[in-house]
Structures are given as structure tokens and as C-alpha cells.
mmCIF file with all atom_site columns, C-alpha atoms in Angstrom:
data_model
loop_
_atom_site.group_PDB
_atom_site.id
_atom_site.type_symbol
_atom_site.label_atom_id
_atom_site.label_alt_id
_atom_site.label_comp_id
_atom_site.label_asym_id
_atom_site.label_entity_id
_atom_site.label_seq_id
_atom_site.pdbx_PDB_ins_code
_atom_site.Cartn_x
_atom_site.Cartn_y
_atom_site.Cartn_z
_atom_site.occupancy
_atom_site.B_iso_or_equiv
_atom_site.pdbx_formal_charge
_atom_site.auth_seq_id
_atom_site.auth_comp_id
_atom_site.auth_asym_id
_atom_site.auth_atom_id
_atom_site.pdbx_PDB_model_num
ATOM 1   C CA . VAL A 1 1   ? 45.723 146.098 186.315 1.00 0.00 ? 282 VAL A CA 1
ATOM 2   C CA . GLN A 1 2   ? 41.697 148.118 185.639 1.00 0.00 ? 283 GLN A CA 1
ATOM 3   C CA . LEU A 1 3   ? 41.003 150.675 183.477 1.00 0.00 ? 284 LEU A CA 1
ATOM 4   C CA . GLN A 1 4   ? 38.418 153.872 183.106 1.00 0.00 ? 285 GLN A CA 1
ATOM 5   C CA . ALA A 1 5   ? 38.048 155.540 179.941 1.00 0.00 ? 286 ALA A CA 1
ATOM 6   C CA . SER A 1 6   ? 36.009 158.781 179.921 1.00 0.00 ? 287 SER A CA 1
ATOM 7   C CA . GLY A 1 7   ? 36.501 161.921 178.435 1.00 0.00 ? 288 GLY A CA 1
ATOM 8   C CA . GLY A 1 8   ? 33.790 161.299 175.274 1.00 0.00 ? 289 GLY A CA 1
ATOM 9   C CA . GLY A 1 9   ? 31.315 163.484 173.879 1.00 0.00 ? 290 GLY A CA 1
ATOM 10  C CA . LEU A 1 10  ? 29.927 165.234 171.426 1.00 0.00 ? 291 LEU A CA 1
ATOM 11  C CA . VAL A 1 11  ? 31.464 167.365 168.698 1.00 0.00 ? 292 VAL A CA 1
ATOM 12  C CA . GLN A 1 12  ? 31.128 168.787 165.603 1.00 0.00 ? 293 GLN A CA 1
ATOM 13  C CA . ALA A 1 13  ? 33.255 167.964 162.448 1.00 0.00 ? 294 ALA A CA 1
ATOM 14  C CA . GLY A 1 14  ? 36.860 169.730 162.673 1.00 0.00 ? 295 GLY A CA 1
ATOM 15  C CA . GLY A 1 15  ? 36.765 169.964 166.293 1.00 0.00 ? 296 GLY A CA 1
ATOM 16  C CA . SER A 1 16  ? 38.700 168.096 168.384 1.00 0.00 ? 297 SER A CA 1
ATOM 17  C CA . LEU A 1 17  ? 37.955 166.125 171.975 1.00 0.00 ? 298 LEU A CA 1
ATOM 18  C CA . ARG A 1 18  ? 41.139 164.355 174.905 1.00 0.00 ? 299 ARG A CA 1
ATOM 19  C CA . LEU A 1 19  ? 40.027 160.919 175.855 1.00 0.00 ? 300 LEU A CA 1
ATOM 20  C CA . SER A 1 20  ? 41.759 159.763 179.475 1.00 0.00 ? 301 SER A CA 1
ATOM 21  C CA . CYS A 1 21  ? 42.098 156.271 180.678 1.00 0.00 ? 302 CYS A CA 1
ATOM 22  C CA . ALA A 1 22  ? 43.289 155.965 184.248 1.00 0.00 ? 303 ALA A CA 1
ATOM 23  C CA . ALA A 1 23  ? 44.218 152.858 185.394 1.00 0.00 ? 304 ALA A CA 1
ATOM 24  C CA . SER A 1 24  ? 44.087 151.511 189.048 1.00 0.00 ? 305 SER A CA 1
ATOM 25  C CA . GLY A 1 25  ? 46.876 149.342 190.386 1.00 0.00 ? 306 GLY A CA 1
ATOM 26  C CA . ARG A 1 26  ? 51.483 149.773 190.539 1.00 0.00 ? 307 ARG A CA 1
ATOM 27  C CA . THR A 1 27  ? 51.968 148.402 187.649 1.00 0.00 ? 308 THR A CA 1
ATOM 28  C CA . PHE A 1 28  ? 50.855 150.827 184.640 1.00 0.00 ? 309 PHE A CA 1
ATOM 29  C CA . SER A 1 29  ? 54.467 151.638 183.604 1.00 0.00 ? 310 SER A CA 1
ATOM 30  C CA . SER A 1 30  ? 54.827 147.923 183.063 1.00 0.00 ? 311 SER A CA 1
ATOM 31  C CA . TYR A 1 31  ? 52.300 148.012 180.514 1.00 0.00 ? 312 TYR A CA 1
ATOM 32  C CA . ALA A 1 32  ? 51.992 149.026 176.670 1.00 0.00 ? 313 ALA A CA 1
ATOM 33  C CA . MET A 1 33  ? 48.203 150.837 176.338 1.00 0.00 ? 314 MET A CA 1
ATOM 34  C CA . GLY A 1 34  ? 46.371 150.804 173.450 1.00 0.00 ? 315 GLY A CA 1
ATOM 35  C CA . TRP A 1 35  ? 43.402 153.179 171.955 1.00 0.00 ? 316 TRP A CA 1
ATOM 36  C CA . PHE A 1 36  ? 40.836 150.743 170.263 1.00 0.00 ? 317 PHE A CA 1
ATOM 37  C CA . ARG A 1 37  ? 37.169 151.514 168.567 1.00 0.00 ? 318 ARG A CA 1
ATOM 38  C CA . GLN A 1 38  ? 34.145 150.192 167.747 1.00 0.00 ? 319 GLN A CA 1
ATOM 39  C CA . ALA A 1 39  ? 31.949 151.301 164.985 1.00 0.00 ? 320 ALA A CA 1
ATOM 40  C CA . PRO A 1 40  ? 27.839 150.272 165.193 1.00 0.00 ? 321 PRO A CA 1
ATOM 41  C CA . GLY A 1 41  ? 27.236 147.195 163.128 1.00 0.00 ? 322 GLY A CA 1
ATOM 42  C CA . LYS A 1 42  ? 31.165 146.930 162.435 1.00 0.00 ? 323 LYS A CA 1
ATOM 43  C CA . GLU A 1 43  ? 34.269 145.096 164.405 1.00 0.00 ? 324 GLU A CA 1
ATOM 44  C CA . ARG A 1 44  ? 36.146 146.573 166.745 1.00 0.00 ? 325 ARG A CA 1
ATOM 45  C CA . GLU A 1 45  ? 39.482 148.842 165.088 1.00 0.00 ? 326 GLU A CA 1
ATOM 46  C CA . PHE A 1 46  ? 42.763 149.368 166.114 1.00 0.00 ? 327 PHE A CA 1
ATOM 47  C CA . VAL A 1 47  ? 43.624 153.324 166.501 1.00 0.00 ? 328 VAL A CA 1
ATOM 48  C CA . ALA A 1 48  ? 46.937 154.311 168.417 1.00 0.00 ? 329 ALA A CA 1
ATOM 49  C CA . THR A 1 49  ? 49.372 152.412 171.166 1.00 0.00 ? 330 THR A CA 1
ATOM 50  C CA . ILE A 1 50  ? 51.860 153.501 173.430 1.00 0.00 ? 331 ILE A CA 1
ATOM 51  C CA . SER A 1 51  ? 54.900 151.597 174.522 1.00 0.00 ? 332 SER A CA 1
ATOM 52  C CA . GLN A 1 52  ? 55.629 151.805 178.607 1.00 0.00 ? 333 GLN A CA 1
ATOM 53  C CA . SER A 1 53  ? 58.118 154.950 178.686 1.00 0.00 ? 334 SER A CA 1
ATOM 54  C CA . GLY A 1 54  ? 55.644 156.846 175.842 1.00 0.00 ? 335 GLY A CA 1
ATOM 55  C CA . GLY A 1 55  ? 58.765 156.963 173.490 1.00 0.00 ? 336 GLY A CA 1
ATOM 56  C CA . GLY A 1 56  ? 57.251 154.702 170.830 1.00 0.00 ? 337 GLY A CA 1
ATOM 57  C CA . THR A 1 57  ? 54.059 155.443 169.626 1.00 0.00 ? 338 THR A CA 1
ATOM 58  C CA . TYR A 1 58  ? 51.837 153.840 165.914 1.00 0.00 ? 339 TYR A CA 1
ATOM 59  C CA . TYR A 1 59  ? 48.929 155.090 164.424 1.00 0.00 ? 340 TYR A CA 1
ATOM 60  C CA . ALA A 1 60  ? 46.134 153.699 162.236 1.00 0.00 ? 341 ALA A CA 1
ATOM 61  C CA . ASP A 1 61  ? 46.700 155.290 158.864 1.00 0.00 ? 342 ASP A CA 1
ATOM 62  C CA . SER A 1 62  ? 43.170 156.976 159.491 1.00 0.00 ? 343 SER A CA 1
ATOM 63  C CA . VAL A 1 63  ? 44.359 158.580 162.539 1.00 0.00 ? 344 VAL A CA 1
ATOM 64  C CA . ASN A 1 64  ? 47.522 159.515 161.971 1.00 0.00 ? 345 ASN A CA 1
ATOM 65  C CA . GLY A 1 65  ? 48.250 162.789 162.042 1.00 0.00 ? 346 GLY A CA 1
ATOM 66  C CA . ARG A 1 66  ? 45.475 163.904 163.327 1.00 0.00 ? 347 ARG A CA 1
ATOM 67  C CA . PHE A 1 67  ? 44.864 161.788 166.745 1.00 0.00 ? 348 PHE A CA 1
ATOM 68  C CA . THR A 1 68  ? 48.385 161.811 169.170 1.00 0.00 ? 349 THR A CA 1
ATOM 69  C CA . ILE A 1 69  ? 48.501 159.567 172.152 1.00 0.00 ? 350 ILE A CA 1
ATOM 70  C CA . SER A 1 70  ? 50.320 160.047 175.420 1.00 0.00 ? 351 SER A CA 1
ATOM 71  C CA . ARG A 1 71  ? 50.802 159.127 178.639 1.00 0.00 ? 352 ARG A CA 1
ATOM 72  C CA . ASP A 1 72  ? 51.724 160.148 182.259 1.00 0.00 ? 353 ASP A CA 1
ATOM 73  C CA . ASN A 1 73  ? 53.334 157.101 184.158 1.00 0.00 ? 354 ASN A CA 1
ATOM 74  C CA . ALA A 1 74  ? 53.328 159.455 187.506 1.00 0.00 ? 355 ALA A CA 1
ATOM 75  C CA . LYS A 1 75  ? 49.435 160.006 186.978 1.00 0.00 ? 356 LYS A CA 1
ATOM 76  C CA . ASN A 1 76  ? 48.813 156.445 185.726 1.00 0.00 ? 357 ASN A CA 1
ATOM 77  C CA . THR A 1 77  ? 46.946 157.819 182.898 1.00 0.00 ? 358 THR A CA 1
ATOM 78  C CA . PHE A 1 78  ? 47.238 157.484 179.177 1.00 0.00 ? 359 PHE A CA 1
ATOM 79  C CA . TYR A 1 79  ? 45.985 159.989 176.976 1.00 0.00 ? 360 TYR A CA 1
ATOM 80  C CA . LEU A 1 80  ? 44.115 160.319 173.197 1.00 0.00 ? 361 LEU A CA 1
ATOM 81  C CA . GLN A 1 81  ? 44.058 163.653 172.003 1.00 0.00 ? 362 GLN A CA 1
ATOM 82  C CA . MET A 1 82  ? 42.105 163.828 168.295 1.00 0.00 ? 363 MET A CA 1
ATOM 83  C CA . ASN A 1 83  ? 42.052 166.799 166.378 1.00 0.00 ? 364 ASN A CA 1
ATOM 84  C CA . SER A 1 84  ? 40.010 167.533 162.868 1.00 0.00 ? 365 SER A CA 1
ATOM 85  C CA . LEU A 1 85  ? 37.554 164.735 163.856 1.00 0.00 ? 366 LEU A CA 1
ATOM 86  C CA . LYS A 1 86  ? 35.532 163.340 161.362 1.00 0.00 ? 367 LYS A CA 1
ATOM 87  C CA . PRO A 1 87  ? 31.856 161.805 161.999 1.00 0.00 ? 368 PRO A CA 1
ATOM 88  C CA . GLU A 1 88  ? 33.459 158.309 160.648 1.00 0.00 ? 369 GLU A CA 1
ATOM 89  C CA . ASP A 1 89  ? 34.982 158.758 163.919 1.00 0.00 ? 370 ASP A CA 1
ATOM 90  C CA . THR A 1 90  ? 32.029 158.112 165.832 1.00 0.00 ? 371 THR A CA 1
ATOM 91  C CA . ALA A 1 91  ? 32.532 155.031 167.774 1.00 0.00 ? 372 ALA A CA 1
ATOM 92  C CA . VAL A 1 92  ? 32.560 154.359 171.205 1.00 0.00 ? 373 VAL A CA 1
ATOM 93  C CA . HIS A 1 93  ? 36.760 154.236 172.076 1.00 0.00 ? 374 HIS A CA 1
ATOM 94  C CA . TYR A 1 94  ? 38.104 152.099 173.996 1.00 0.00 ? 375 TYR A CA 1
ATOM 95  C CA . CYS A 1 95  ? 41.489 151.501 176.254 1.00 0.00 ? 376 CYS A CA 1
ATOM 96  C CA . ALA A 1 96  ? 43.643 148.413 176.715 1.00 0.00 ? 377 ALA A CA 1
ATOM 97  C CA . ALA A 1 97  ? 46.649 147.355 178.263 1.00 0.00 ? 378 ALA A CA 1
ATOM 98  C CA . THR A 1 98  ? 49.157 144.880 176.514 1.00 0.00 ? 379 THR A CA 1
ATOM 99  C CA . TYR A 1 99  ? 53.011 143.493 177.363 1.00 0.00 ? 380 TYR A CA 1
ATOM 100 C CA . GLY A 1 100 ? 54.461 144.989 174.115 1.00 0.00 ? 381 GLY A CA 1
ATOM 101 C CA . LEU A 1 101 ? 53.497 147.252 170.830 1.00 0.00 ? 382 LEU A CA 1
ATOM 102 C CA . ALA A 1 102 ? 50.699 146.040 168.872 1.00 0.00 ? 383 ALA A CA 1
ATOM 103 C CA . SER A 1 103 ? 47.783 146.729 166.931 1.00 0.00 ? 384 SER A CA 1
ATOM 104 C CA . ASP A 1 104 ? 45.986 143.413 167.348 1.00 0.00 ? 385 ASP A CA 1
ATOM 105 C CA . PRO A 1 105 ? 43.193 143.781 169.972 1.00 0.00 ? 386 PRO A CA 1
ATOM 106 C CA . SER A 1 106 ? 43.778 140.278 170.389 1.00 0.00 ? 387 SER A CA 1
ATOM 107 C CA . ARG A 1 107 ? 46.939 140.567 172.366 1.00 0.00 ? 388 ARG A CA 1
ATOM 108 C CA . TYR A 1 108 ? 45.304 142.950 174.831 1.00 0.00 ? 389 TYR A CA 1
ATOM 109 C CA . HIS A 1 109 ? 44.966 141.465 178.287 1.00 0.00 ? 390 HIS A CA 1
ATOM 110 C CA . TYR A 1 110 ? 42.847 144.063 180.520 1.00 0.00 ? 391 TYR A CA 1
ATOM 111 C CA . TRP A 1 111 ? 39.689 146.474 178.871 1.00 0.00 ? 392 TRP A CA 1
ATOM 112 C CA . GLY A 1 112 ? 38.500 149.485 179.639 1.00 0.00 ? 393 GLY A CA 1
ATOM 113 C CA . GLN A 1 113 ? 34.659 150.107 179.022 1.00 0.00 ? 394 GLN A CA 1
ATOM 114 C CA . GLY A 1 114 ? 34.936 152.067 176.332 1.00 0.00 ? 395 GLY A CA 1
ATOM 115 C CA . THR A 1 115 ? 33.023 156.061 175.703 1.00 0.00 ? 396 THR A CA 1
ATOM 116 C CA . LEU A 1 116 ? 31.204 157.135 173.108 1.00 0.00 ? 397 LEU A CA 1
ATOM 117 C CA . VAL A 1 117 ? 32.387 160.140 170.755 1.00 0.00 ? 398 VAL A CA 1
ATOM 118 C CA . THR A 1 118 ? 30.090 160.910 168.442 1.00 0.00 ? 399 THR A CA 1
ATOM 119 C CA . VAL A 1 119 ? 30.983 163.665 165.451 1.00 0.00 ? 400 VAL A CA 1
ATOM 120 C CA . SER A 1 120 ? 28.224 165.243 164.301 1.00 0.00 ? 401 SER A CA 1
ATOM 121 C CA . SER A 1 121 ? 28.675 166.871 160.181 1.00 0.00 ? 402 SER A CA 1
#
């Protein structure tokens, strides 16, 4: 599966953005999907993951209650709604696909190219 992330941009603290990740191929619904992010000089970190059906989700503590992951299997797309953004959310955000819910990036098999989110204070 090929993944294309979009929706990043510059936003003030407290604002919102919605990231999208479009997948190619007919097997999108076979994959659990995840969002990760990487700030300059830091390791890639887990943000959120969603099961194949969308019925299961899991979030990093740092974003729980502020971000919502969702998917539309009919559109081969999944999303990350980011609210109450903070300067520490500034990072390149990546979408990825795996076969089961996971927060470890090494368990993901396919990655998108990343989209930059910048939150100004």
C-alpha cells in the first residue's frame, strides 16, 4: 500500500488542524493505521493508531483528549483531527500502516512521506 499524507501547516497555539492520509490499493481496510511524528533532533514518536474497522483506537498520553484518529474505508483515507494544539506538537507527522494496533514504529510496514505541522506560541 502507498500512503500520502497531507493537511499540515502553520497554526497558532490553541488552534486546530486535520491531517489526512490517502492510501492506494484495494486492501486499505486490511490494515491498522497509525500516526507518528518527529520533531527536529528527536526520535520518531507514536501519536495514535486505529484498527481495521475503526472500532479500536489508542493514543499517546501527550495527545489523548486533544487528538482524534478516524478512518473512512470507502475513501481509503484516515485522519487525525488535532485540537488545542501546543508548540510542542510541532513536528513532521507521518502516517503508516500495519496489521494490528501498535505503538512501536518498527511494527509498521508502510510509511507516507510526512507533513509538517508547526504550532506558534
